Amino acid sequence: MILSTLMHPAQFQIQRPCVPHSSNATRYQPLLLPPKFSSLSPDRYIVGFPIRTDLNVSLTVASTRFSLTRCVSKKLSESLEPDQDPSYEPEPSQMRGQKKASITDILKGANGILPHVVLASTLVALIYPPSFTWFTTRYYAPALGFLMFAVGVNSSEKDFLEAFNRPMAIFAGYVGQFVVKPLLGYLFGTIAVTIFGLPTAIGAGIMLTSCVSGAQLSNYATFLTDPPMAPLSIVMTSLSTATAVFVTPILSLLLIGKRLPVDVKGMVSSILQIVVAPIAAGLLLNRFLPRICNAIRPFLPPLSVLVTACCVGSPLAINVESVLSPFGVTVSMLIIAFHFTAFVTGYGLTGLVFHEAPDVKALQRTLSFETGMQSSLLALALANRFFQDSLVGVPPAISVVIMSLMGFALVMVWAKRKEPEA
């Protein structure tokens, strides 16, 4: 009876949906039904057409004439993958694009091996010093300038604006860098001279190490442990780095001036050339020439890893005899105690001050990195340029290695044990 009442086929023709061919898919043939069957249950019928609910097929009614304008909508056709011919081969241009993308991803991800590179550089420098002795002290300043330039290229005003919403945390990081750490440096420098009887130059080297700005490695350590805190860490390090041009020479004069002569003007000029100018150049390049930045940015991570490896291995290789001597072991133990105390102090004080913050644990880890890690390479460059006694450079050289190893050891511990933040 129903089929005998069919009207003209052109008004009610419904085409079957394009369902992927599989053993589970039901093949529906075109049906012609009168309008009265279009009011049945929507989960079983659409315009009189039986639909299986597990196929997730979306059909569109074109008009009140109950005719479907298309078999499948554009969005559905994009979501369903067509059957591919086994003999199908991608175009050479597509293969080149995929190869280029994979290489770019590898270059960008080079920073992921940085902790392993630091450890490997330390071992190689101790086992076979000639592998790094070619990287002499004259390369320290250009190497540090390159690392600063890479920081500038990978930074933007958005990161700083977001982080500046937490001024108290930024201030706490600054206090940790230029108040807590210099006090600890003065304490351990004094202990080195008065208790262990080490030369005055060693105590001065420990104090100089405590007076420099934060290390860029602290930003990466924060990123590996608490990625949302990375912009805040960048702001802390950038602020301490920018103001180090004045603060570091003043602190050095206050802590070391009575022991060894300090060239304040020379330090200011060197920090401007090594730190401030490269960061400013990177920021300006990122702001006004973004295409150039996008072209060179994939190559910066592997180059930064290579430069960091040289900066870690070279000071250790050059001073390997002093480091492995009983004298060097004593200095190394003092440097370890200095950094350990700085990490613990930064973590503990942050917990006391920001105990009501919802992300207090993440903030504690971030400020611990900022307090415990500093630009020891800058201290080494300043020691080689402005102090005649070569022993002043021994503590910064050891600090480059100890700081990196301890920082990334904390990354591995905290990344596994950190509690989920609210």
Coordinates of C-alpha atoms in Angstrom, one line a residue:
M1 CA 0.0 0.0 0.0
I2 CA 2.8 2.4 0.8
L3 CA 4.7 1.8 -2.3
S4 CA 1.6 2.3 -4.4
T5 CA 1.1 5.8 -3.2
L6 CA 4.6 7.0 -4.2
M7 CA 4.6 10.4 -5.8
H8 CA 6.9 11.6 -8.5
P9 CA 10.5 10.3 -7.9
A10 CA 12.1 13.6 -8.6
Q11 CA 10.6 15.1 -5.5
F12 CA 11.6 12.5 -3.0
Q13 CA 14.7 10.8 -4.4
I14 CA 17.2 10.2 -1.6
Q15 CA 20.7 9.0 -2.4
R16 CA 22.5 6.6 -0.1
P17 CA 25.3 8.0 2.0
C18 CA 28.9 7.4 1.1
V19 CA 29.8 5.0 3.9
P20 CA 33.4 3.5 4.0
H21 CA 33.3 0.0 2.5
S22 CA 33.8 -2.5 5.3
S23 CA 32.2 -5.7 6.4
N24 CA 30.3 -4.0 9.2
A25 CA 28.8 -1.2 7.0
T26 CA 25.3 -1.8 5.8
R27 CA 24.7 -0.8 2.2
Y28 CA 21.4 1.1 1.8
Q29 CA 19.8 1.4 -1.5
P30 CA 17.9 4.5 -2.6
L31 CA 14.4 4.6 -1.2
L32 CA 11.4 6.6 -2.2
L33 CA 9.0 7.2 0.7
P34 CA 6.0 9.5 1.1
P35 CA 6.2 12.6 3.3
K36 CA 4.2 11.1 6.1
F37 CA 7.1 8.7 7.0
S38 CA 9.5 11.6 7.5
S39 CA 8.0 12.2 11.0
L40 CA 9.2 9.0 12.5
S41 CA 11.7 8.7 15.3
P42 CA 14.8 10.8 14.5
D43 CA 17.2 8.2 15.8
R44 CA 16.1 5.7 13.2
Y45 CA 14.8 7.8 10.3
I46 CA 15.7 11.0 8.6
V47 CA 13.3 12.1 5.9
G48 CA 12.0 8.5 5.8
F49 CA 15.6 7.2 5.3
P50 CA 16.7 4.5 7.8
I51 CA 20.0 5.5 9.5
R52 CA 22.3 3.4 11.6
T53 CA 23.3 5.4 14.7
D54 CA 26.8 3.9 14.8
L55 CA 27.9 5.3 11.5
N56 CA 27.9 8.9 12.6
V57 CA 26.7 10.1 9.2
S58 CA 25.2 13.6 9.1
L59 CA 22.7 14.4 6.4
T60 CA 21.2 17.7 5.5
V61 CA 17.6 18.3 4.4
A62 CA 17.7 20.8 1.6
S63 CA 14.0 21.9 1.5
T64 CA 10.5 20.9 2.5
R65 CA 10.5 18.8 -0.6
F66 CA 12.6 16.3 1.4
S67 CA 15.3 15.9 -1.2
L68 CA 19.0 15.8 -0.1
T69 CA 21.3 18.1 -2.0
R70 CA 24.5 16.3 -1.3
C71 CA 25.5 12.8 -0.3
V72 CA 27.8 13.8 2.4
S73 CA 28.7 17.2 3.8
K74 CA 32.1 18.7 3.1
K75 CA 33.2 18.3 6.7
L76 CA 32.2 14.6 6.7
S77 CA 34.0 13.9 3.5
E78 CA 37.2 15.4 4.9
S79 CA 36.9 13.3 8.1
L80 CA 36.4 10.0 6.2
E81 CA 39.7 8.7 4.7
P82 CA 39.3 7.1 1.3
D83 CA 40.6 3.7 0.5
Q84 CA 44.2 4.1 -0.7
D85 CA 45.6 2.2 -3.5
P86 CA 48.6 0.0 -2.4
S87 CA 50.5 1.2 -5.4
Y88 CA 50.0 4.8 -4.4
E89 CA 53.2 6.8 -4.0
P90 CA 53.4 10.4 -2.7
E91 CA 54.6 13.1 -5.0
P92 CA 58.3 14.0 -4.7
S93 CA 57.4 17.5 -3.5
Q94 CA 55.3 16.0 -0.7
M95 CA 58.2 13.8 0.4
R96 CA 60.6 16.7 0.3
G97 CA 58.2 18.7 2.5
Q98 CA 57.9 15.9 5.0
K99 CA 61.7 15.4 5.1
K100 CA 62.2 19.1 5.7
A101 CA 59.7 19.2 8.5
S102 CA 61.2 16.2 10.2
I103 CA 64.7 17.7 10.1
T104 CA 63.3 21.0 11.5
D105 CA 61.6 19.1 14.3
I106 CA 64.9 17.4 15.1
L107 CA 66.8 20.7 15.2
K108 CA 64.2 22.4 17.4
G109 CA 64.2 19.4 19.8
A110 CA 68.0 19.5 20.2
N111 CA 67.6 21.2 23.6
G112 CA 66.1 18.0 24.9
I113 CA 69.5 16.3 25.0
L114 CA 71.2 19.2 26.8
P115 CA 71.4 17.5 30.3
H116 CA 73.0 14.5 28.7
V117 CA 75.4 16.7 26.8
V118 CA 76.4 18.6 30.0
L119 CA 77.2 15.3 31.7
A120 CA 79.1 13.9 28.7
S121 CA 81.1 17.1 28.3
T122 CA 82.1 16.8 32.0
L123 CA 83.3 13.2 31.6
V124 CA 85.1 13.8 28.4
A125 CA 86.9 16.9 29.8
L126 CA 88.1 14.8 32.8
I127 CA 89.1 11.8 30.8
Y128 CA 90.6 13.4 27.7
P129 CA 91.2 17.2 28.3
P130 CA 92.7 17.9 24.9
S131 CA 89.1 17.5 23.4
F132 CA 88.2 20.9 24.9
T133 CA 91.5 22.7 25.5
W134 CA 91.3 24.2 22.0
F135 CA 88.3 26.3 23.2
T136 CA 90.4 28.8 25.0
T137 CA 89.4 31.7 27.2
R138 CA 89.2 34.1 24.3
Y139 CA 86.1 32.3 23.1
Y140 CA 84.2 32.6 26.3
A141 CA 82.8 36.1 25.7
P142 CA 81.7 35.4 22.1
A143 CA 80.1 32.1 23.2
L144 CA 78.2 33.8 26.0
G145 CA 77.1 36.5 23.6
F146 CA 75.7 33.9 21.2
L147 CA 73.7 32.3 24.0
M148 CA 72.4 35.7 25.0
F149 CA 71.4 36.4 21.3
A150 CA 69.6 33.1 21.2
V151 CA 67.6 34.1 24.3
G152 CA 66.6 37.4 22.6
V153 CA 65.5 35.7 19.4
N154 CA 63.3 33.3 21.3
S155 CA 61.7 35.9 23.5
S156 CA 58.9 38.4 22.8
E157 CA 57.1 41.1 24.5
K158 CA 54.1 38.8 25.1
D159 CA 56.1 36.5 27.4
F160 CA 57.2 39.5 29.5
L161 CA 53.7 41.0 29.7
E162 CA 52.2 37.7 30.9
A163 CA 54.9 37.3 33.5
F164 CA 54.7 40.8 34.8
N165 CA 51.3 40.0 36.2
R166 CA 53.2 38.5 39.2
P167 CA 55.4 41.4 40.3
M168 CA 56.0 39.9 43.8
A169 CA 57.3 36.7 42.4
I170 CA 59.7 38.6 40.1
F171 CA 60.9 40.7 43.0
A172 CA 61.5 37.6 45.0
G173 CA 63.6 36.1 42.2
Y174 CA 65.6 39.3 42.0
V175 CA 66.2 39.2 45.8
G176 CA 67.3 35.6 45.5
Q177 CA 69.8 36.5 42.7
F178 CA 71.3 39.7 44.1
V179 CA 70.8 39.5 47.8
V180 CA 70.6 35.9 49.0
K181 CA 73.2 34.4 46.7
P182 CA 75.8 37.2 47.2
L183 CA 75.5 36.7 51.0
L184 CA 76.0 33.0 50.5
G185 CA 79.0 33.7 48.2
Y186 CA 80.5 36.0 50.8
L187 CA 80.0 33.3 53.5
F188 CA 81.6 30.5 51.6
G189 CA 84.4 32.7 50.2
T190 CA 85.3 33.7 53.7
I191 CA 85.1 30.1 54.9
A192 CA 87.5 29.1 52.1
V193 CA 90.1 31.6 53.2
T194 CA 89.8 31.6 57.0
I195 CA 88.9 28.0 57.7
F196 CA 90.5 26.0 54.9
G197 CA 93.4 28.4 54.4
L198 CA 92.9 28.7 50.6
P199 CA 94.4 31.6 48.7
T200 CA 92.6 34.9 48.8
A201 CA 92.0 34.6 45.0
I202 CA 89.9 31.5 45.5
G203 CA 87.6 33.3 48.0
A204 CA 87.4 36.2 45.6
G205 CA 86.4 33.8 42.8
I206 CA 83.6 32.3 44.9
M207 CA 82.3 35.8 45.7
L208 CA 82.5 36.9 42.0
T209 CA 80.5 33.8 41.0
S210 CA 77.8 34.8 43.4
C211 CA 77.5 38.3 42.1
V212 CA 76.7 37.6 38.5
S213 CA 73.2 37.4 37.0
G214 CA 71.0 34.4 36.6
A215 CA 71.8 31.6 34.2
Q216 CA 69.8 31.0 31.0
L217 CA 70.0 27.3 31.9
S218 CA 67.6 28.0 34.7
N219 CA 64.9 29.0 32.1
Y220 CA 65.3 25.7 30.4
A221 CA 65.3 23.7 33.7
T222 CA 62.1 25.5 34.7
F223 CA 60.6 24.7 31.3
L224 CA 61.4 21.0 31.7
T225 CA 59.9 20.9 35.2
D226 CA 57.0 23.4 35.1
P227 CA 56.4 24.7 31.6
P228 CA 53.7 27.3 32.6
M229 CA 56.4 28.9 34.8
A230 CA 58.9 29.3 31.9
P231 CA 57.9 32.9 31.0
L232 CA 58.2 34.0 34.6
S233 CA 61.7 32.4 34.8
I234 CA 62.7 34.2 31.6
V235 CA 61.6 37.6 33.0
M236 CA 63.5 36.9 36.2
T237 CA 66.7 36.0 34.4
S238 CA 66.3 38.8 31.9
L239 CA 65.8 41.4 34.6
S240 CA 68.8 40.3 36.6
T241 CA 70.9 40.1 33.4
A242 CA 69.9 43.6 32.3
T243 CA 70.7 45.1 35.6
A244 CA 73.9 43.1 36.1
V245 CA 75.6 45.8 34.1
F246 CA 75.5 47.9 37.3
V247 CA 74.8 45.5 40.1
T248 CA 77.6 43.0 39.5
P249 CA 80.4 45.5 39.5
I250 CA 79.0 47.2 42.6
L251 CA 78.6 43.9 44.5
S252 CA 82.1 42.8 43.4
L253 CA 83.5 46.1 44.7
L254 CA 81.7 45.6 48.0
L255 CA 82.6 41.9 48.5
I256 CA 86.0 41.7 46.8
G257 CA 87.3 45.3 46.7
K258 CA 89.1 45.0 50.0
R259 CA 90.9 41.9 48.8
L260 CA 91.6 42.5 45.1
P261 CA 91.3 45.6 42.9
V262 CA 88.0 45.7 40.9
D263 CA 87.6 47.6 37.6
V264 CA 84.0 48.7 37.8
K265 CA 84.0 50.7 34.6
G266 CA 85.6 47.8 32.7
M267 CA 83.0 45.4 34.0
V268 CA 80.2 47.6 33.0
S269 CA 81.5 47.9 29.5
S270 CA 82.1 44.1 29.2
I271 CA 78.6 43.2 30.5
L272 CA 77.1 45.6 28.0
Q273 CA 79.0 44.0 25.1
I274 CA 78.6 40.4 26.2
V275 CA 75.0 40.4 27.6
V276 CA 72.9 43.4 27.0
A277 CA 73.8 44.1 23.3
P278 CA 73.2 40.5 22.1
I279 CA 69.9 40.2 23.9
A280 CA 68.7 43.6 22.5
A281 CA 69.8 42.5 19.0
G282 CA 67.8 39.3 19.3
L283 CA 64.7 41.1 20.5
L284 CA 64.9 43.7 17.8
L285 CA 65.5 41.1 15.1
N286 CA 62.5 39.1 16.3
R287 CA 60.3 42.2 16.4
F288 CA 61.2 43.8 13.0
L289 CA 62.5 41.0 10.9
P290 CA 60.4 37.9 11.9
R291 CA 61.1 36.1 8.6
I292 CA 64.9 36.1 9.3
C293 CA 64.2 34.9 12.9
N294 CA 62.0 32.1 11.6
A295 CA 64.7 31.0 9.2
I296 CA 67.5 30.9 11.8
R297 CA 65.5 29.8 14.8
P298 CA 65.6 26.0 14.1
F299 CA 69.4 26.1 14.0
L300 CA 69.8 27.9 17.3
P301 CA 69.0 25.0 19.6
P302 CA 71.7 22.6 18.3
L303 CA 74.2 25.4 18.1
S304 CA 73.4 26.4 21.6
V305 CA 73.8 22.9 22.8
L306 CA 77.2 22.7 21.1
V307 CA 78.3 26.1 22.5
T308 CA 77.1 25.0 26.0
A309 CA 79.1 21.8 25.8
C310 CA 82.2 23.7 24.9
C311 CA 81.6 26.2 27.7
V312 CA 81.1 23.4 30.2
G313 CA 84.0 21.2 29.1
S314 CA 86.6 23.9 28.3
P315 CA 87.1 25.4 31.8
L316 CA 87.2 22.0 33.3
A317 CA 89.7 20.7 30.8
I318 CA 92.0 23.7 31.1
N319 CA 92.0 23.5 34.9
V320 CA 91.8 19.7 35.1
E321 CA 95.1 19.4 37.1
S322 CA 94.0 22.0 39.7
V323 CA 90.5 20.4 39.9
L324 CA 91.8 16.9 40.5
S325 CA 94.4 18.0 43.0
P326 CA 93.6 18.0 46.8
F327 CA 93.4 21.8 46.5
G328 CA 90.8 21.5 43.7
V329 CA 88.8 18.9 45.5
T330 CA 88.4 21.3 48.5
V331 CA 87.3 24.1 46.1
S332 CA 84.9 21.7 44.4
M333 CA 83.3 20.8 47.7
L334 CA 82.9 24.4 48.7
I335 CA 81.3 25.2 45.3
I336 CA 78.9 22.2 45.8
A337 CA 78.0 23.4 49.2
F338 CA 77.4 26.9 47.9
H339 CA 75.1 25.8 45.1
F340 CA 73.3 23.3 47.3
T341 CA 72.6 25.9 50.0
A342 CA 71.4 28.4 47.3
F343 CA 69.0 25.8 45.8
V344 CA 67.6 24.9 49.3
T345 CA 67.4 28.5 50.4
G346 CA 65.5 29.6 47.3
Y347 CA 63.1 26.7 47.7
G348 CA 62.5 27.2 51.4
L349 CA 62.1 31.0 51.5
T350 CA 59.7 30.9 48.6
G351 CA 57.5 28.4 50.5
L352 CA 57.4 30.8 53.5
V353 CA 56.6 33.9 51.5
F354 CA 54.1 32.4 49.0
H355 CA 52.6 29.7 51.1
E356 CA 49.1 30.8 50.2
A357 CA 49.7 30.8 46.5
P358 CA 47.8 28.0 44.6
D359 CA 50.9 27.0 42.6
V360 CA 53.3 27.4 45.5
K361 CA 55.2 24.2 44.7
A362 CA 55.8 25.2 41.1
L363 CA 56.9 28.7 42.3
Q364 CA 59.3 27.1 44.8
R365 CA 60.9 25.0 42.1
T366 CA 61.2 28.0 39.8
L367 CA 62.8 30.3 42.4
S368 CA 65.1 27.5 43.5
F369 CA 66.5 27.3 40.0
E370 CA 66.8 31.1 39.8
T371 CA 68.7 31.3 43.2
G372 CA 70.9 28.2 42.7
M373 CA 71.9 28.7 39.0
Q374 CA 73.8 31.8 37.8
S375 CA 75.8 32.8 34.8
S376 CA 79.1 31.3 36.0
L377 CA 80.5 31.7 32.5
L378 CA 80.1 35.4 32.8
A379 CA 82.0 35.3 36.1
L380 CA 84.7 33.3 34.4
A381 CA 85.0 35.8 31.5
L382 CA 85.2 38.7 34.0
A383 CA 87.8 36.8 36.1
N384 CA 90.0 36.2 33.1
R385 CA 89.8 39.8 31.9
F386 CA 89.9 41.9 35.1
F387 CA 91.9 39.8 37.6
Q388 CA 95.6 39.1 37.2
D389 CA 95.6 36.1 39.5
S390 CA 94.5 33.1 37.4
L391 CA 93.2 31.4 40.6
V392 CA 90.2 33.8 40.6
G393 CA 88.9 31.9 37.6
V394 CA 89.0 28.4 39.2
P395 CA 85.8 28.7 41.3
P396 CA 83.7 30.0 38.3
A397 CA 85.1 27.2 36.1
I398 CA 84.1 24.6 38.6
S399 CA 80.8 26.3 39.1
V400 CA 79.9 26.0 35.4
V401 CA 79.9 22.3 35.7
I402 CA 78.5 21.9 39.3
M403 CA 75.6 24.3 38.6
S404 CA 74.6 22.5 35.4
L405 CA 74.8 19.0 36.9
M406 CA 72.9 19.9 40.1
G407 CA 70.3 21.8 38.2
F408 CA 69.5 19.1 35.8
A409 CA 69.6 16.5 38.6
L410 CA 66.8 18.4 40.3
V411 CA 64.9 18.5 37.0
M412 CA 64.9 14.7 36.8
V413 CA 63.9 14.4 40.5
W414 CA 61.1 17.1 40.4
A415 CA 59.8 16.1 37.0
K416 CA 59.0 12.6 38.5
R417 CA 57.9 13.5 41.9
K418 CA 56.1 16.9 41.5
E419 CA 52.5 17.0 42.7
P420 CA 49.7 18.0 40.4
E421 CA 49.1 21.7 40.7
A422 CA 45.6 23.1 41.3

